[in-house]
PDB file of C-alpha atoms and ligand atoms in Angstrom:
ATOM      1  CA  UNK D  28      18.105   7.623   3.890  1.00  0.00           C
ATOM      2  CA  UNK D  29      17.625   3.871   3.599  1.00  0.00           C
ATOM      3  CA  UNK D  30      18.305   2.654   0.138  1.00  0.00           C
ATOM      4  CA  UNK D  31      15.481   1.517  -2.097  1.00  0.00           C
ATOM      5  CA  UNK D  32      16.648  -2.112  -2.200  1.00  0.00           C
ATOM      6  CA  UNK D  33      16.326  -2.358   1.570  1.00  0.00           C
ATOM      7  CA  UNK D  34      12.881  -0.725   1.517  1.00  0.00           C
ATOM      8  CA  UNK D  35      11.649  -3.307  -0.994  1.00  0.00           C
ATOM      9  CA  UNK D  36      12.672  -6.101   1.355  1.00  0.00           C
ATOM     10  CA  UNK D  37      10.894  -4.456   4.292  1.00  0.00           C
ATOM     11  CA  UNK D  38       7.609  -3.976   2.426  1.00  0.00           C
ATOM     12  CA  UNK D  39       7.626  -7.529   1.107  1.00  0.00           C
ATOM     13  CA  UNK D  40       8.488  -9.128   4.430  1.00  0.00           C
ATOM     14  CA  UNK D  41       5.764  -7.172   6.220  1.00  0.00           C
ATOM     15  CA  UNK D  42       3.180  -8.493   3.743  1.00  0.00           C
ATOM     16  CA  UNK D  43       4.335 -12.063   4.314  1.00  0.00           C
ATOM     17  CA  UNK D  44       3.282 -11.741   7.976  1.00  0.00           C
ATOM     18  CA  UNK D  45      -0.342 -11.815   6.671  1.00  0.00           C
ATOM     19  CA  UNK D  46       0.139 -15.376   5.361  1.00  0.00           C
ATOM     20  CA  UNK D  47      -1.062 -18.200   7.587  1.00  0.00           C
ATOM     21  CA  UNK D  48      -0.384 -21.919   7.372  1.00  0.00           C
ATOM     22  CA  UNK D  49      -2.707 -23.752   5.001  1.00  0.00           C
ATOM     23  CA  UNK D  50      -3.246 -20.770   2.700  1.00  0.00           C
ATOM     24  CA  UNK D  51      -3.183 -20.677  -1.085  1.00  0.00           C
ATOM     25  CA  UNK D  52      -0.753 -17.879  -1.954  1.00  0.00           C
ATOM     26  CA  UNK D  53      -0.369 -15.885  -5.160  1.00  0.00           C
ATOM     27  CA  UNK D  54       3.274 -15.081  -5.834  1.00  0.00           C
ATOM     28  CA  UNK D  55       3.930 -11.774  -7.600  1.00  0.00           C
ATOM     29  CA  UNK D  56       6.646 -10.798 -10.045  1.00  0.00           C
ATOM     30  CA  UNK D  57       9.426  -8.219  -9.888  1.00  0.00           C
ATOM     31  CA  UNK D  58      12.277  -7.010  -7.741  1.00  0.00           C
ATOM     32  CA  UNK D  59      10.009  -6.270  -4.749  1.00  0.00           C
ATOM     33  CA  UNK D  60       7.691  -9.270  -4.922  1.00  0.00           C
ATOM     34  CA  UNK D  61      10.658 -11.646  -5.161  1.00  0.00           C
ATOM     35  CA  UNK D  62      11.490 -10.816  -1.541  1.00  0.00           C
ATOM     36  CA  UNK D  63       8.057 -12.078  -0.516  1.00  0.00           C
ATOM     37  CA  UNK D  64       8.671 -15.300  -2.453  1.00  0.00           C
ATOM     38  CA  UNK D  65      12.019 -15.743  -0.701  1.00  0.00           C
ATOM     39  CA  UNK D  66      10.492 -15.042   2.708  1.00  0.00           C
ATOM     40  CA  UNK D  67       7.772 -17.643   2.100  1.00  0.00           C
ATOM     41  CA  UNK D  68      10.484 -20.139   1.120  1.00  0.00           C
ATOM     42  CA  UNK D  69      12.450 -19.404   4.291  1.00  0.00           C
ATOM     43  CA  UNK D  70       9.407 -19.708   6.565  1.00  0.00           C
ATOM     44  CA  UNK D  71       8.434 -23.013   4.948  1.00  0.00           C
ATOM     45  CA  UNK D  72      11.959 -24.367   5.383  1.00  0.00           C
ATOM     46  CA  UNK D  73      11.969 -23.265   9.025  1.00  0.00           C
ATOM     47  CA  UNK D  74       8.594 -24.908   9.631  1.00  0.00           C
ATOM     48  CA  UNK D  75       7.056 -21.560  10.661  1.00  0.00           C
ATOM     49  CA  UNK D  76       4.607 -21.814   7.779  1.00  0.00           C
ATOM     50  CA  UNK D  77       3.107 -25.163   6.831  1.00  0.00           C
ATOM     51  CA  UNK D  78       0.902 -26.576   4.093  1.00  0.00           C
ATOM     52  CA  UNK D  79       1.264 -23.545   1.865  1.00  0.00           C
ATOM     53  CA  UNK D  80       0.611 -23.966  -1.844  1.00  0.00           C
ATOM     54  CA  UNK D  81       1.245 -21.214  -4.357  1.00  0.00           C
ATOM     55  CA  UNK D  82       0.332 -19.961  -7.816  1.00  0.00           C
ATOM     56  CA  UNK D  83       3.052 -17.906  -9.534  1.00  0.00           C
ATOM     57  CA  UNK D  84       2.336 -14.894 -11.753  1.00  0.00           C
ATOM     58  CA  UNK D  85       5.166 -15.545 -14.230  1.00  0.00           C
ATOM     59  CA  UNK D  86       7.608 -18.163 -15.409  1.00  0.00           C
ATOM     60  CA  UNK D  87      10.382 -16.246 -13.619  1.00  0.00           C
ATOM     61  CA  UNK D  88       8.509 -16.401 -10.321  1.00  0.00           C
ATOM     62  CA  UNK D  89       7.679 -20.068 -10.879  1.00  0.00           C
ATOM     63  CA  UNK D  90      11.387 -20.799 -11.299  1.00  0.00           C
ATOM     64  CA  UNK D  91      12.247 -18.853  -8.140  1.00  0.00           C
ATOM     65  CA  UNK D  92       9.524 -20.666  -6.170  1.00  0.00           C
ATOM     66  CA  UNK D  93      10.664 -24.087  -7.405  1.00  0.00           C
ATOM     67  CA  UNK D  94      14.240 -23.302  -6.380  1.00  0.00           C
ATOM     68  CA  UNK D  95      12.916 -22.634  -2.864  1.00  0.00           C
ATOM     69  CA  UNK D  96      10.776 -25.809  -2.812  1.00  0.00           C
ATOM     70  CA  UNK D  97       7.529 -23.854  -2.560  1.00  0.00           C
ATOM     71  CA  UNK D  98       4.794 -26.245  -3.771  1.00  0.00           C
ATOM     72  CA  UNK D  99       3.107 -24.855  -6.884  1.00  0.00           C
ATOM     73  CA  UNK D 100      -0.477 -25.625  -7.890  1.00  0.00           C
ATOM     74  CA  UNK D 101      -2.871 -24.463 -10.607  1.00  0.00           C
ATOM     75  CA  UNK D 102      -6.392 -23.034 -10.750  1.00  0.00           C
ATOM     76  CA  UNK D 103      -7.665 -26.523 -11.673  1.00  0.00           C
ATOM     77  CA  UNK D 104      -7.237 -27.647  -8.082  1.00  0.00           C
ATOM     78  CA  UNK D 105      -7.139 -24.246  -6.333  1.00  0.00           C
ATOM     79  CA  UNK D 106      -9.448 -21.783  -8.108  1.00  0.00           C
ATOM     80  CA  UNK D 107      -9.463 -19.285  -5.226  1.00  0.00           C
ATOM     81  CA  UNK D 108      -6.364 -17.685  -3.732  1.00  0.00           C
ATOM     82  CA  UNK D 109      -6.300 -16.550  -0.105  1.00  0.00           C
ATOM     83  CA  UNK D 110      -3.658 -13.869  -0.500  1.00  0.00           C
ATOM     84  CA  UNK D 111      -1.484 -12.536  -3.302  1.00  0.00           C
ATOM     85  CA  UNK D 112       1.542 -10.329  -2.701  1.00  0.00           C
ATOM     86  CA  UNK D 113       2.791  -8.373  -5.685  1.00  0.00           C
ATOM     87  CA  UNK D 114       4.663  -5.215  -6.590  1.00  0.00           C
ATOM     88  CA  UNK D 115       3.512  -2.162  -8.513  1.00  0.00           C
ATOM     89  CA  UNK D 116       4.888   0.622 -10.652  1.00  0.00           C
ATOM     90  CA  UNK D 117       2.563   3.267  -9.205  1.00  0.00           C
ATOM     91  CA  UNK D 118      -0.062   3.292  -6.459  1.00  0.00           C
ATOM     92  CA  UNK D 119      -2.500   6.117  -5.736  1.00  0.00           C
ATOM     93  CA  UNK D 120      -4.407   7.016  -2.549  1.00  0.00           C
ATOM     94  CA  UNK D 121      -7.433   4.928  -3.692  1.00  0.00           C
ATOM     95  CA  UNK D 122      -5.237   1.797  -3.824  1.00  0.00           C
ATOM     96  CA  UNK D 123      -5.499   1.799  -7.599  1.00  0.00           C
ATOM     97  CA  UNK D 124      -2.230   0.814  -9.223  1.00  0.00           C
ATOM     98  CA  UNK D 125      -0.312   0.536 -12.454  1.00  0.00           C
ATOM     99  CA  UNK D 126       1.525  -2.741 -12.966  1.00  0.00           C
ATOM    100  CA  UNK D 127       3.390  -4.439 -15.761  1.00  0.00           C
ATOM    101  CA  UNK D 128       6.781  -2.801 -16.185  1.00  0.00           C
ATOM    102  CA  UNK D 129       8.071  -6.287 -15.387  1.00  0.00           C
ATOM    103  CA  UNK D 130       6.011  -7.657 -18.263  1.00  0.00           C
ATOM    104  CA  UNK D 131       3.825 -10.021 -16.245  1.00  0.00           C
ATOM    105  CA  UNK D 132       0.641  -7.965 -16.041  1.00  0.00           C
ATOM    106  CA  UNK D 133      -1.652 -10.515 -17.688  1.00  0.00           C
ATOM    107  CA  UNK D 134      -0.994 -13.412 -15.338  1.00  0.00           C
ATOM    108  CA  UNK D 135      -0.735 -10.943 -12.463  1.00  0.00           C
ATOM    109  CA  UNK D 136      -4.221  -9.616 -13.147  1.00  0.00           C
ATOM    110  CA  UNK D 137      -5.665 -13.113 -13.544  1.00  0.00           C
ATOM    111  CA  UNK D 138      -4.192 -14.099 -10.182  1.00  0.00           C
ATOM    112  CA  UNK D 139      -5.250 -10.854  -8.494  1.00  0.00           C
ATOM    113  CA  UNK D 140      -8.820 -11.238  -9.750  1.00  0.00           C
ATOM    114  CA  UNK D 141      -9.300 -14.526  -7.867  1.00  0.00           C
ATOM    115  CA  UNK D 142      -7.498 -13.417  -4.707  1.00  0.00           C
ATOM    116  CA  UNK D 143      -9.416 -12.723  -1.509  1.00  0.00           C
ATOM    117  CA  UNK D 144      -6.657 -10.397  -0.404  1.00  0.00           C
ATOM    118  CA  UNK D 145      -4.369  -8.624  -2.879  1.00  0.00           C
ATOM    119  CA  UNK D 146      -1.468  -6.903  -1.172  1.00  0.00           C
ATOM    120  CA  UNK D 147       0.736  -4.473  -3.076  1.00  0.00           C
ATOM    121  CA  UNK D 148       4.261  -4.001  -1.761  1.00  0.00           C
ATOM    122  CA  UNK D 149       6.288  -1.011  -2.850  1.00  0.00           C
ATOM    123  CA  UNK D 150       8.930   1.460  -1.844  1.00  0.00           C
ATOM    124  CA  UNK D 151       7.819   5.061  -1.440  1.00  0.00           C
ATOM    125  CA  UNK D 152       9.007   6.053  -4.937  1.00  0.00           C
ATOM    126  CA  UNK D 153       5.910   4.261  -6.301  1.00  0.00           C
ATOM    127  CA  UNK D 154       3.450   6.521  -4.474  1.00  0.00           C
ATOM    128  CA  UNK D 155       1.621   9.018  -6.709  1.00  0.00           C
ATOM    129  CA  UNK D 156      -1.382  11.254  -6.285  1.00  0.00           C
ATOM    130  CA  UNK D 157      -2.551  10.529  -9.840  1.00  0.00           C
ATOM    131  CA  UNK D 158      -1.837   7.372 -11.822  1.00  0.00           C
ATOM    132  CA  UNK D 159       0.254   7.957 -14.936  1.00  0.00           C
ATOM    133  CA  UNK D 160       2.374  10.659 -13.308  1.00  0.00           C
ATOM    134  CA  UNK D 161       5.571   8.637 -13.560  1.00  0.00           C
ATOM    135  CA  UNK D 162       4.919   5.292 -15.199  1.00  0.00           C
ATOM    136  CA  UNK D 163       3.464   4.371 -18.581  1.00  0.00           C
ATOM    137  CA  UNK D 164       0.399   2.142 -18.739  1.00  0.00           C
ATOM    138  CA  UNK D 165       1.575  -1.127 -20.302  1.00  0.00           C
ATOM    139  CA  UNK D 166      -0.876  -2.738 -22.719  1.00  0.00           C
ATOM    140  CA  UNK D 167      -0.423  -6.405 -23.679  1.00  0.00           C
ATOM    141  CA  UNK D 168      -1.353  -6.948 -27.313  1.00  0.00           C
ATOM    142  CA  UNK D 169      -1.330  -9.907 -29.687  1.00  0.00           C
ATOM    143  CA  UNK D 170       1.534  -9.314 -32.148  1.00  0.00           C
ATOM    144  CA  UNK D 171      -0.772  -9.382 -35.200  1.00  0.00           C
ATOM    145  CA  UNK D 172      -2.621  -6.332 -33.855  1.00  0.00           C
ATOM    146  CA  UNK D 173       0.405  -4.184 -33.010  1.00  0.00           C
ATOM    147  CA  UNK D 174      -0.245  -1.440 -35.589  1.00  0.00           C
ATOM    148  CA  UNK D 175      -4.011  -0.975 -35.229  1.00  0.00           C
ATOM    149  CA  UNK D 176      -3.837  -1.124 -31.447  1.00  0.00           C
ATOM    150  CA  UNK D 177      -0.876   1.291 -31.425  1.00  0.00           C
ATOM    151  CA  UNK D 178      -2.793   3.736 -33.614  1.00  0.00           C
ATOM    152  CA  UNK D 179      -5.853   3.411 -31.397  1.00  0.00           C
ATOM    153  CA  UNK D 180      -3.881   4.028 -28.197  1.00  0.00           C
ATOM    154  CA  UNK D 181      -2.363   7.137 -29.789  1.00  0.00           C
ATOM    155  CA  UNK D 182      -5.867   8.349 -30.587  1.00  0.00           C
ATOM    156  CA  UNK D 183      -6.565   8.118 -26.831  1.00  0.00           C
ATOM    157  CA  UNK D 184      -3.742  10.616 -26.254  1.00  0.00           C
ATOM    158  CA  UNK D 185      -0.893   8.226 -25.456  1.00  0.00           C
ATOM    159  CA  UNK D 186       2.652   8.384 -26.692  1.00  0.00           C
ATOM    160  CA  UNK D 187       3.108   4.734 -27.519  1.00  0.00           C
ATOM    161  CA  UNK D 188       6.383   2.815 -27.390  1.00  0.00           C
ATOM    162  CA  UNK D 189       6.697  -0.839 -28.232  1.00  0.00           C
ATOM    163  CA  UNK D 190       8.685  -2.471 -25.436  1.00  0.00           C
ATOM    164  CA  UNK D 191      12.008  -3.848 -26.683  1.00  0.00           C
ATOM    165  CA  UNK D 192      14.271  -6.510 -25.272  1.00  0.00           C
ATOM    166  CA  UNK D 193      17.909  -7.557 -25.479  1.00  0.00           C
ATOM    167  CA  UNK D 194      20.927  -6.035 -27.199  1.00  0.00           C
ATOM    168  CA  UNK D 195      19.330  -6.533 -30.605  1.00  0.00           C
ATOM    169  CA  UNK D 196      16.241  -4.624 -29.420  1.00  0.00           C
ATOM    170  CA  UNK D 197      13.713  -7.170 -30.579  1.00  0.00           C
ATOM    171  CA  UNK D 198      10.122  -6.773 -29.398  1.00  0.00           C
ATOM    172  CA  UNK D 199       9.723  -7.962 -25.813  1.00  0.00           C
ATOM    173  CA  UNK D 200       7.580 -11.115 -25.607  1.00  0.00           C
ATOM    174  CA  UNK D 201       5.478 -11.921 -22.562  1.00  0.00           C
ATOM    175  CA  UNK D 202       5.024 -15.381 -21.058  1.00  0.00           C
ATOM    176  CA  UNK D 203       1.989 -15.689 -23.367  1.00  0.00           C
ATOM    177  CA  UNK D 204       4.144 -14.653 -26.351  1.00  0.00           C
ATOM    178  CA  UNK D 205       2.381 -11.313 -26.742  1.00  0.00           C
ATOM    179  CA  UNK D 206       3.995  -7.875 -27.101  1.00  0.00           C
ATOM    180  CA  UNK D 207       3.676  -4.841 -24.838  1.00  0.00           C
ATOM    181  CA  UNK D 208       2.884  -1.303 -25.916  1.00  0.00           C
ATOM    182  CA  UNK D 209       3.861   1.176 -23.191  1.00  0.00           C
ATOM    183  CA  UNK D 210       1.484   4.147 -23.145  1.00  0.00           C
ATOM    184  CA  UNK D 211       2.862   7.407 -21.793  1.00  0.00           C
ATOM    185  CA  UNK D 212      -0.090   9.548 -20.832  1.00  0.00           C
ATOM    186  CA  UNK D 213       0.966  11.761 -17.946  1.00  0.00           C
ATOM    187  CA  UNK D 214      -1.437  12.113 -14.996  1.00  0.00           C
ATOM    188  CA  UNK D 215      -4.664  10.270 -15.861  1.00  0.00           C
ATOM    189  CA  UNK D 216      -7.813  12.215 -14.984  1.00  0.00           C
ATOM    190  CA  UNK D 217     -10.137   9.183 -15.036  1.00  0.00           C
ATOM    191  CA  UNK D 218      -8.360   5.804 -14.953  1.00  0.00           C
ATOM    192  CA  UNK D 219     -11.678   3.894 -15.059  1.00  0.00           C
ATOM    193  CA  UNK D 220     -12.735   5.631 -18.260  1.00  0.00           C
ATOM    194  CA  UNK D 221      -9.295   5.040 -19.780  1.00  0.00           C
ATOM    195  CA  UNK D 222      -9.352   1.348 -18.810  1.00  0.00           C
ATOM    196  CA  UNK D 223     -12.754   0.916 -20.454  1.00  0.00           C
ATOM    197  CA  UNK D 224     -11.557   2.715 -23.589  1.00  0.00           C
ATOM    198  CA  UNK D 225      -8.399   0.603 -23.911  1.00  0.00           C
ATOM    199  CA  UNK D 226     -10.527  -2.544 -23.754  1.00  0.00           C
ATOM    200  CA  UNK D 227     -12.591  -1.430 -26.749  1.00  0.00           C
ATOM    201  CA  UNK D 228      -9.927  -2.257 -29.318  1.00  0.00           C
ATOM    202  CA  UNK D 229      -9.659  -5.811 -30.720  1.00  0.00           C
ATOM    203  CA  UNK D 230      -6.197  -7.234 -30.170  1.00  0.00           C
ATOM    204  CA  UNK D 231      -5.822  -5.769 -26.673  1.00  0.00           C
ATOM    205  CA  UNK D 232      -5.302  -8.691 -24.313  1.00  0.00           C
ATOM    206  CA  UNK D 233      -4.977  -6.780 -21.022  1.00  0.00           C
ATOM    207  CA  UNK D 234      -3.740  -3.485 -19.611  1.00  0.00           C
ATOM    208  CA  UNK D 235      -1.760  -2.555 -16.544  1.00  0.00           C
ATOM    209  CA  UNK D 236      -4.435  -0.502 -14.768  1.00  0.00           C
ATOM    210  CA  UNK D 237      -5.374  -2.576 -11.705  1.00  0.00           C
ATOM    211  CA  UNK D 238      -8.400  -0.655 -10.477  1.00  0.00           C
ATOM    212  CA  UNK D 239     -10.402  -1.528  -7.377  1.00  0.00           C
ATOM    213  CA  UNK D 240      -8.388  -4.728  -6.989  1.00  0.00           C
ATOM    214  CA  UNK D 241      -5.808  -4.131  -4.254  1.00  0.00           C
ATOM    215  CA  UNK D 242      -7.062  -4.654  -0.712  1.00  0.00           C
ATOM    216  CA  UNK D 243      -3.819  -3.380   0.827  1.00  0.00           C
ATOM    217  CA  UNK D 244      -0.795  -1.323  -0.113  1.00  0.00           C
ATOM    218  CA  UNK D 245       2.334  -1.455   2.010  1.00  0.00           C
ATOM    219  CA  UNK D 246       4.711   1.397   1.281  1.00  0.00           C
ATOM    220  CA  UNK D 247       8.189   1.228   2.731  1.00  0.00           C
ATOM    221  CA  UNK D 248       9.450   4.749   3.392  1.00  0.00           C
ATOM    222  CA  UNK D 249      12.657   6.018   4.974  1.00  0.00           C
ATOM    223  CA  UNK D 250      10.550   6.798   8.072  1.00  0.00           C
ATOM    224  CA  UNK D 251       9.005   3.325   8.331  1.00  0.00           C
ATOM    225  CA  UNK D 252       6.245   1.198   6.864  1.00  0.00           C
ATOM    226  CA  UNK D 253       2.840   2.624   5.903  1.00  0.00           C
ATOM    227  CA  UNK D 254      -0.040   0.227   5.501  1.00  0.00           C
ATOM    228  CA  UNK D 255      -3.174   1.402   3.673  1.00  0.00           C
ATOM    229  CA  UNK D 256      -6.043  -1.088   3.620  1.00  0.00           C
ATOM    230  CA  UNK D 257      -9.672  -1.269   2.556  1.00  0.00           C
ATOM    231  CA  UNK D 258     -10.401  -4.394   4.608  1.00  0.00           C
TER     232      UNK D 258
HETATM  233  C1  5RP Y  12       5.604  -6.979 -13.148  1.00  0.00           C
HETATM  234  C2  5RP Y  12       5.070  -5.953 -12.241  1.00  0.00           C
HETATM  235  C3  5RP Y  12       5.923  -5.579 -11.076  1.00  0.00           C
HETATM  236  O1  5RP Y  12       5.280  -5.950  -9.923  1.00  0.00           O
HETATM  237  C4  5RP Y  12       6.131  -4.093 -11.107  1.00  0.00           C
HETATM  238  O2  5RP Y  12       6.735  -3.782 -12.346  1.00  0.00           O
HETATM  239  C5  5RP Y  12       7.036  -3.644  -9.970  1.00  0.00           C
HETATM  240  O3  5RP Y  12       8.291  -4.225 -10.104  1.00  0.00           O
HETATM  241  P1  5RP Y  12       9.485  -3.863  -9.139  1.00  0.00           P
HETATM  242  O4  5RP Y  12       9.102  -4.340  -7.784  1.00  0.00           O
HETATM  243  O5  5RP Y  12      10.657  -4.594  -9.726  1.00  0.00           O
HETATM  244  O6  5RP Y  12       9.681  -2.366  -9.183  1.00  0.00           O
HETATM  245  O7  5RP Y  12       3.990  -5.452 -12.383  1.00  0.00           O
HETATM  246  O8  5RP Y  12       4.763  -7.151 -14.257  1.00  0.00           O
END
């Protein structure tokens, strides 16, 4: 069986074949999406892609893109993105996904929301029949609201864990200096209802349920690539 690291590369590089010269590209975050960023850098260097500009979904991705001389722009000049390629923590048969174990869900959702095409790249371990089966739903919260939001999420049935960082286990801070509460729910019967409920509580900035947003999911499996699309 091909190892997972190799499958991540295959999924990401397949998605990059959808990029054409002149496009505005959203660059995702994580150990799968980084392979798409690197492939874009290589194709630009080789002259096989030209006049690409990109919007990164995190400071980490911005740094990677800069190191590869991928020109970065902002929404001020490029409010619409042609294609975004990003990873996921879970994807279901409806192309609904959970994202955010890498901590970048807020910028990722902002970028995805203005993308004409939003391509998820993942190895087969991310495929689920019901969201929540394996991954928690990350909820980005302003630090001041940690307790009331945590209590509220528990009242929705979640086991809530504040995400921690570093050897001293301090609260993880996002690029926007918020915290993340990981919500372990098990298989979610109605992700749309849950997403609406999470939004009700003041202090919630964003959640990791990306519903009806992905246009494509590319799964890399030991038997080859599987491309599911709603285009
Ligand atoms: C970051 C994300 C990542 O895309 C997601 O966590 C998948 O990461 P990886 O490809 O490393 O498994 O949502 O916020």
